XYZ file of C-alpha atoms in Angstrom:
118
model
C 246.686 -5.314 -36.491
C 243.530 -3.865 -37.907
C 243.805 -0.170 -38.777
C 241.231 2.492 -39.179
C 238.860 1.647 -36.310
C 237.518 4.663 -34.508
C 234.931 5.507 -31.923
C 233.025 8.729 -31.457
C 230.657 9.703 -28.660
C 228.218 12.489 -28.444
C 225.783 13.444 -25.769
C 222.130 13.961 -26.642
C 219.170 14.732 -24.369
C 217.748 11.191 -24.693
C 221.140 9.577 -24.033
C 224.570 9.139 -25.604
C 225.294 8.064 -29.134
C 228.381 5.852 -29.598
C 229.554 5.348 -33.168
C 231.972 2.684 -34.380
C 233.747 3.042 -37.696
C 235.931 0.394 -39.434
C 236.580 -3.131 -38.258
C 235.590 -4.248 -34.781
C 237.603 -7.359 -34.075
C 240.003 -8.865 -31.488
C 242.546 -6.113 -32.241
C 240.117 -3.210 -31.853
C 237.636 -4.514 -29.239
C 239.767 -3.050 -26.420
C 239.313 0.417 -27.988
C 235.562 -0.140 -28.206
C 235.449 -1.322 -24.597
C 237.342 1.762 -23.420
C 234.752 3.946 -25.210
C 231.875 1.982 -23.653
C 233.386 2.202 -20.142
C 233.772 5.936 -20.518
C 230.012 6.413 -21.042
C 227.797 7.853 -18.399
C 224.233 6.597 -18.556
C 221.318 7.538 -16.340
C 218.093 5.765 -15.574
C 215.603 5.947 -18.460
C 218.184 7.048 -21.039
C 218.761 5.280 -24.334
C 222.266 4.361 -25.474
C 222.394 4.315 -29.278
C 225.285 2.422 -30.810
C 225.654 3.602 -34.419
C 227.147 0.846 -36.579
C 226.357 2.369 -39.959
C 230.073 2.820 -40.713
C 231.157 -0.564 -39.377
C 232.798 -2.700 -42.011
C 233.321 -5.923 -40.011
C 232.467 -7.340 -36.617
C 233.725 -10.620 -35.182
C 232.887 -12.357 -31.887
C 235.133 -9.916 -29.976
C 233.053 -7.091 -31.395
C 229.843 -8.855 -30.369
C 231.269 -9.168 -26.861
C 231.888 -5.404 -26.853
C 228.243 -4.854 -27.873
C 227.195 -7.111 -25.005
C 229.345 -4.983 -22.679
C 227.434 -1.893 -23.884
C 224.131 -3.650 -23.269
C 225.232 -4.641 -19.771
C 226.241 -1.029 -19.017
C 222.801 0.130 -20.151
C 221.036 -2.470 -18.016
C 223.165 -1.637 -14.931
C 222.080 2.008 -15.323
C 218.435 1.046 -15.791
C 218.706 2.434 -19.331
C 218.060 0.847 -22.714
C 220.220 0.174 -25.761
C 219.462 0.394 -29.449
C 221.654 -0.423 -32.419
C 221.528 1.738 -35.551
C 222.642 0.921 -39.093
C 223.516 -2.672 -38.288
C 225.359 -4.279 -41.222
C 223.539 -7.161 -42.813
C 226.226 -9.773 -41.889
C 226.154 -8.669 -38.236
C 222.338 -8.787 -38.182
C 222.614 -12.327 -39.444
C 225.262 -13.310 -36.874
C 223.224 -11.896 -34.006
C 220.173 -13.790 -35.213
C 222.089 -17.072 -35.619
C 223.577 -16.997 -32.095
C 220.298 -15.946 -30.482
C 221.235 -12.369 -29.585
C 219.070 -10.426 -32.002
C 216.335 -9.987 -29.344
C 218.889 -8.449 -26.950
C 219.559 -5.550 -29.363
C 216.653 -3.560 -30.804
C 217.855 -2.452 -34.214
C 216.780 0.651 -36.174
C 217.727 2.168 -39.477
C 218.426 5.683 -38.110
C 219.065 7.346 -34.820
C 215.734 9.155 -35.202
C 213.969 5.837 -35.639
C 215.604 4.524 -32.488
C 214.595 7.592 -30.555
C 210.989 7.269 -31.757
C 211.096 3.586 -30.801
C 211.990 4.629 -27.255
C 209.167 7.143 -26.973
C 206.665 4.569 -28.324
C 207.593 2.134 -25.585
C 207.065 4.706 -22.787
């Protein structure tokens, strides 16, 4: 079993920030899904998923990210990924999901991206 995976959530005025740390794989994806399902999103908010401390992400982790996107869509909110590791960026691009996840370097950049779209 993979050790050291953690999630942390904090509320911000523009929407919640969910951070994943460690390895997001088949063993830890249920923990990620639990954190995602615990989120409360409202119309017009932005869910930021901070991946800057993510060390690894397999297909189970990508499925968890899709669950977060689906949660945002169901709430009429948007999602943004922050600090996406290079390997995960490549994987998302190769499987055709990069366009589903706007990616930014920092949370502040993601928040500015939201205000520019409005």
